[in-house]
Amino acid sequence: MVRKFFKFLLAAMMITVGIKHFMDPTPFVKIVPDYLPWHLELVYLSGFFEALGGLGLLIPGLSRYAAWGLVALYVSVFPANVNMTIHHLPFGDTPTPEWALWLRLPLQLVLIWWAYCYTKEPKKTVNY
């Protein structure tokens, strides 16, 4: 039951953040590293895959694949979090405290682990 709750929570978060990429892409565009091309397109692409990954977690036959996709996504967007931290970029209009920027980096590892937890079949319990 707890496993299902946290899976639903991760799915809801990913769907919400994915939709935000389309509704207000500006804060996401600002943190894309300069060395990458097509900032807006990358924001839309990552938002699409965040929402798709979240939806996929909710579909039993696709859940494990969606979890692997989210792991890959979190790894691929990590440079944006590093870029945001080392250049002290605000997320949106409000300045982000430096400690919060640094906290985002290990938080990304937590998200990777969280999605990874759903890449395997849950252990079957035997009812006696």
Coordinates of N, CA and C in Angstrom, one line a residue:
M1 N 0.8 -1.2 0.0 CA 0.0 0.0 0.0 C 0.9 1.3 0.0
V2 N 1.9 1.3 0.8 CA 2.8 2.4 0.9 C 3.5 2.6 -0.5
R3 N 3.9 1.5 -1.0 CA 4.6 1.5 -2.3 C 3.7 2.1 -3.4
K4 N 2.5 1.8 -3.4 CA 1.5 2.3 -4.4 C 1.3 3.8 -4.2
F5 N 1.2 4.2 -2.9 CA 1.0 5.6 -2.6 C 2.2 6.5 -3.1
F6 N 3.4 6.0 -2.9 CA 4.6 6.8 -3.3 C 4.8 6.7 -4.8
K7 N 4.3 5.7 -5.4 CA 4.3 5.6 -6.9 C 3.3 6.6 -7.5
F8 N 2.2 6.7 -6.9 CA 1.2 7.6 -7.3 C 1.6 9.1 -7.1
L9 N 2.3 9.3 -6.0 CA 2.8 10.6 -5.6 C 3.9 11.0 -6.7
L10 N 4.8 10.1 -7.0 CA 5.8 10.4 -8.0 C 5.2 10.7 -9.4
A11 N 4.2 9.9 -9.7 CA 3.5 10.1 -11.0 C 2.8 11.5 -11.0
A12 N 2.1 11.8 -10.0 CA 1.4 13.1 -9.9 C 2.4 14.3 -10.0
M13 N 3.5 14.1 -9.3 CA 4.5 15.2 -9.4 C 5.0 15.4 -10.8
M14 N 5.3 14.2 -11.5 CA 5.9 14.3 -12.8 C 4.9 14.8 -13.8
I15 N 3.7 14.5 -13.7 CA 2.6 15.0 -14.6 C 2.5 16.5 -14.4
T16 N 2.4 16.9 -13.1 CA 2.3 18.3 -12.8 C 3.4 19.1 -13.3
V17 N 4.7 18.7 -13.1 CA 5.8 19.4 -13.5 C 5.9 19.4 -15.0
G18 N 5.6 18.3 -15.6 CA 5.6 18.2 -17.1 C 4.7 19.2 -17.7
I19 N 3.5 19.3 -17.2 CA 2.5 20.3 -17.7 C 3.0 21.7 -17.5
K20 N 3.7 22.0 -16.4 CA 4.2 23.3 -16.1 C 5.2 23.7 -17.2
H21 N 6.0 22.8 -17.7 CA 6.9 23.0 -18.8 C 6.2 23.7 -20.0
F22 N 5.0 23.3 -20.2 CA 4.2 23.9 -21.4 C 3.5 25.2 -21.0
M23 N 3.0 25.2 -19.8 CA 2.2 26.4 -19.3 C 3.1 27.6 -19.1
D24 N 4.3 27.4 -18.5 CA 5.2 28.5 -18.3 C 6.6 28.0 -18.4
P25 N 7.1 27.9 -19.7 CA 8.5 27.4 -19.9 C 9.6 28.3 -19.5
T26 N 9.4 29.6 -19.3 CA 10.4 30.5 -19.1 C 11.4 30.2 -18.0
P27 N 10.9 29.8 -16.8 CA 11.9 29.4 -15.7 C 12.7 28.2 -16.1
F28 N 12.2 27.3 -16.8 CA 12.9 26.1 -17.2 C 14.0 26.5 -18.3
V29 N 13.6 27.4 -19.2 CA 14.5 27.8 -20.3 C 15.7 28.5 -19.7
K30 N 15.5 29.3 -18.7 CA 16.6 30.0 -18.1 C 17.7 29.2 -17.4
I31 N 17.4 27.9 -17.1 CA 18.4 27.1 -16.4 C 19.0 26.1 -17.4
V32 N 18.6 26.1 -18.6 CA 19.3 25.2 -19.6 C 20.7 25.8 -19.8
P33 N 21.7 24.9 -19.8 CA 23.1 25.4 -20.0 C 23.2 26.0 -21.4
D34 N 24.0 27.0 -21.4 CA 24.3 27.8 -22.7 C 24.8 26.9 -23.8
Y35 N 25.6 25.8 -23.4 CA 26.2 25.0 -24.4 C 25.2 24.1 -25.2
L36 N 24.0 24.0 -24.7 CA 23.0 23.2 -25.3 C 22.2 24.1 -26.3
P37 N 21.8 23.5 -27.5 CA 21.0 24.3 -28.4 C 19.5 24.2 -28.1
W38 N 18.7 25.0 -28.7 CA 17.3 24.8 -28.7 C 16.7 24.7 -27.3
H39 N 17.0 25.7 -26.5 CA 16.5 25.7 -25.1 C 15.0 25.5 -24.9
L40 N 14.2 26.2 -25.7 CA 12.8 26.1 -25.5 C 12.3 24.7 -25.9
E41 N 12.9 24.2 -27.0 CA 12.5 22.9 -27.5 C 12.9 21.8 -26.5
L42 N 14.1 21.9 -25.9 CA 14.5 21.0 -24.9 C 13.6 21.0 -23.6
V43 N 13.1 22.2 -23.3 CA 12.2 22.3 -22.2 C 10.9 21.6 -22.5
Y44 N 10.4 21.8 -23.7 CA 9.1 21.1 -24.1 C 9.4 19.6 -24.2
L45 N 10.5 19.2 -24.7 CA 10.8 17.8 -24.8 C 10.9 17.1 -23.4
S46 N 11.6 17.8 -22.5 CA 11.7 17.2 -21.1 C 10.3 17.2 -20.4
G47 N 9.6 18.3 -20.6 CA 8.2 18.4 -20.0 C 7.3 17.2 -20.6
F48 N 7.4 17.0 -21.9 CA 6.6 15.9 -22.5 C 7.0 14.6 -21.8
F49 N 8.3 14.3 -21.7 CA 8.7 13.0 -21.1 C 8.5 12.9 -19.6
E50 N 8.5 14.1 -18.9 CA 8.1 14.0 -17.5 C 6.6 13.6 -17.4
A51 N 5.8 14.3 -18.1 CA 4.3 13.9 -18.1 C 4.1 12.5 -18.5
L52 N 4.8 12.1 -19.6 CA 4.6 10.7 -20.1 C 5.1 9.7 -19.1
G53 N 6.2 10.0 -18.5 CA 6.8 9.1 -17.5 C 5.8 9.0 -16.3
G54 N 5.2 10.1 -15.9 CA 4.3 10.0 -14.8 C 3.1 9.2 -15.1
L55 N 2.5 9.5 -16.3 CA 1.4 8.7 -16.8 C 1.7 7.2 -16.9
G56 N 2.9 6.9 -17.4 CA 3.3 5.5 -17.6 C 3.5 4.8 -16.3
L57 N 3.8 5.5 -15.2 CA 3.9 4.8 -13.9 C 2.6 4.3 -13.5
L58 N 1.5 4.9 -13.9 CA 0.2 4.5 -13.5 C -0.4 3.4 -14.3
I59 N 0.3 3.0 -15.4 CA -0.2 1.9 -16.3 C 0.6 0.6 -16.0
P60 N 0.0 -0.4 -15.4 CA 0.7 -1.6 -15.0 C 1.7 -2.2 -16.0
G61 N 1.3 -2.3 -17.2 CA 2.2 -2.9 -18.2 C 3.3 -2.1 -18.6
L62 N 3.2 -0.8 -18.4 CA 4.3 0.2 -18.8 C 5.1 0.7 -17.6
S63 N 4.6 0.5 -16.4 CA 5.2 1.1 -15.3 C 6.7 1.0 -15.1
R64 N 7.2 -0.2 -15.3 CA 8.7 -0.4 -15.2 C 9.5 0.3 -16.3
Y65 N 8.9 0.4 -17.5 CA 9.6 1.1 -18.6 C 9.5 2.6 -18.3
A66 N 8.4 3.1 -17.8 CA 8.3 4.5 -17.4 C 9.3 4.9 -16.3
A67 N 9.4 4.0 -15.3 CA 10.4 4.2 -14.3 C 11.8 4.4 -14.8
W68 N 12.2 3.5 -15.7 CA 13.5 3.6 -16.3 C 13.6 4.9 -17.1
G69 N 12.6 5.2 -17.8 CA 12.6 6.5 -18.6 C 12.8 7.7 -17.6
L70 N 12.1 7.7 -16.5 CA 12.3 8.8 -15.5 C 13.7 8.8 -15.0
V71 N 14.3 7.6 -14.7 CA 15.7 7.6 -14.3 C 16.6 8.3 -15.3
A72 N 16.4 7.9 -16.6 CA 17.2 8.5 -17.7 C 16.9 10.0 -17.8
L73 N 15.7 10.4 -17.6 CA 15.3 11.8 -17.6 C 16.0 12.6 -16.5
Y74 N 16.0 12.1 -15.3 CA 16.6 12.8 -14.2 C 18.1 13.0 -14.4
V75 N 18.7 11.9 -15.0 CA 20.1 12.0 -15.3 C 20.4 13.1 -16.4
S76 N 19.5 13.1 -17.4 CA 19.7 14.1 -18.5 C 19.4 15.5 -18.1
V77 N 18.6 15.8 -17.2 CA 18.3 17.2 -16.8 C 19.2 17.6 -15.6
F78 N 20.1 16.8 -15.1 CA 21.0 17.1 -14.1 C 21.9 18.3 -14.4
P79 N 22.4 18.4 -15.7 CA 23.2 19.5 -16.0 C 22.5 20.9 -15.8
A80 N 21.2 20.9 -16.0 CA 20.4 22.1 -15.8 C 20.5 22.5 -14.3
N81 N 20.4 21.5 -13.5 CA 20.4 21.8 -12.0 C 21.8 22.3 -11.6
V82 N 22.8 21.7 -12.2 CA 24.2 22.1 -11.9 C 24.4 23.6 -12.4
N83 N 23.9 23.8 -13.6 CA 24.0 25.2 -14.2 C 23.3 26.2 -13.4
M84 N 22.2 25.8 -12.9 CA 21.4 26.7 -12.0 C 22.2 27.1 -10.7
T85 N 22.8 26.0 -10.2 CA 23.6 26.2 -8.9 C 24.8 27.0 -9.1
I86 N 25.7 26.7 -10.1 CA 26.9 27.4 -10.2 C 26.8 28.8 -10.7
H87 N 25.7 29.1 -11.4 CA 25.5 30.5 -11.9 C 24.5 31.2 -11.0
H88 N 24.0 30.6 -9.9 CA 23.1 31.2 -9.0 C 21.8 31.8 -9.7
L89 N 21.3 30.9 -10.6 CA 20.1 31.3 -11.4 C 18.8 31.2 -10.6
P90 N 18.0 32.2 -10.6 CA 16.7 32.0 -9.9 C 15.8 31.1 -10.7
F91 N 14.9 30.4 -10.0 CA 13.9 29.7 -10.7 C 12.6 30.5 -10.7
G92 N 12.4 31.2 -11.8 CA 11.3 32.2 -11.8 C 11.8 33.6 -11.5
D93 N 11.0 34.4 -10.9 CA 11.3 35.8 -10.7 C 11.9 36.0 -9.3
T94 N 11.8 35.1 -8.4 CA 12.2 35.3 -7.0 C 13.6 34.7 -6.9
P95 N 14.6 35.4 -6.4 CA 15.9 34.8 -6.1 C 15.8 33.5 -5.3
T96 N 16.6 32.6 -5.6 CA 16.6 31.3 -4.9 C 17.8 31.3 -3.9
P97 N 17.6 31.1 -2.6 CA 18.8 31.1 -1.7 C 19.8 30.0 -2.2
E98 N 21.1 30.4 -2.0 CA 22.2 29.5 -2.4 C 22.1 28.1 -1.8
W99 N 21.7 28.0 -0.6 CA 21.6 26.7 0.1 C 20.5 25.8 -0.6
A100 N 19.4 26.5 -1.1 CA 18.4 25.7 -1.8 C 18.9 25.2 -3.2
L101 N 19.7 26.0 -3.8 CA 20.3 25.6 -5.1 C 21.2 24.4 -4.9
W102 N 22.0 24.4 -3.8 CA 22.9 23.3 -3.6 C 22.1 22.0 -3.1
L103 N 20.9 22.3 -2.5 CA 20.1 21.2 -2.0 C 19.4 20.4 -3.2
R104 N 19.2 21.1 -4.3 CA 18.6 20.5 -5.5 C 19.4 19.4 -6.0
L105 N 20.8 19.5 -5.9 CA 21.7 18.5 -6.5 C 21.5 17.2 -5.9
P106 N 21.6 17.0 -4.6 CA 21.4 15.7 -4.0 C 19.9 15.3 -4.1
L107 N 19.0 16.2 -4.2 CA 17.6 15.9 -4.3 C 17.4 15.2 -5.6
Q108 N 18.2 15.5 -6.7 CA 18.1 14.8 -7.9 C 18.4 13.4 -7.8
L109 N 19.4 13.1 -6.9 CA 19.8 11.7 -6.6 C 18.6 10.9 -6.0
V110 N 17.9 11.6 -5.1 CA 16.8 11.0 -4.4 C 15.7 10.7 -5.5
L111 N 15.5 11.6 -6.4 CA 14.5 11.3 -7.5 C 14.9 10.1 -8.3
I112 N 16.2 10.1 -8.7 CA 16.7 8.9 -9.4 C 16.4 7.6 -8.7
W113 N 16.8 7.6 -7.4 CA 16.5 6.4 -6.6 C 15.0 6.1 -6.5
W114 N 14.2 7.1 -6.3 CA 12.8 6.9 -6.2 C 12.2 6.2 -7.4
A115 N 12.6 6.7 -8.6 CA 12.1 6.1 -9.8 C 12.7 4.7 -10.0
Y116 N 14.0 4.6 -9.6 CA 14.6 3.3 -9.7 C 13.9 2.2 -8.9
C117 N 13.3 2.6 -7.8 CA 12.6 1.6 -7.0 C 11.4 1.0 -7.7
Y118 N 10.9 1.6 -8.8 CA 9.8 1.0 -9.6 C 10.2 0.4 -10.9
T119 N 11.6 0.1 -11.0 CA 12.0 -0.5 -12.2 C 12.0 -2.1 -12.1
K120 N 11.7 -2.5 -10.9 CA 11.6 -4.0 -10.6 C 10.2 -4.3 -10.2
E121 N 9.9 -5.6 -10.5 CA 8.6 -6.1 -10.0 C 8.6 -6.1 -8.5
P122 N 7.5 -5.7 -7.9 CA 7.4 -5.8 -6.5 C 7.5 -7.2 -6.0
K123 N 8.0 -7.4 -4.8 CA 8.2 -8.7 -4.2 C 6.8 -9.3 -3.9
K124 N 6.6 -10.5 -4.3 CA 5.3 -11.1 -4.0 C 5.3 -11.6 -2.5
T125 N 4.2 -11.4 -1.9 CA 4.1 -11.8 -0.5 C 3.2 -13.1 -0.5
V126 N 3.5 -14.0 0.4 CA 2.7 -15.2 0.5 C 1.8 -15.1 1.6
N127 N 0.5 -15.3 1.3 CA -0.5 -15.2 2.4 C -0.8 -16.6 2.9
Y128 N -0.7 -16.8 4.1 CA -1.0 -18.1 4.7 C -2.3 -18.2 5.4

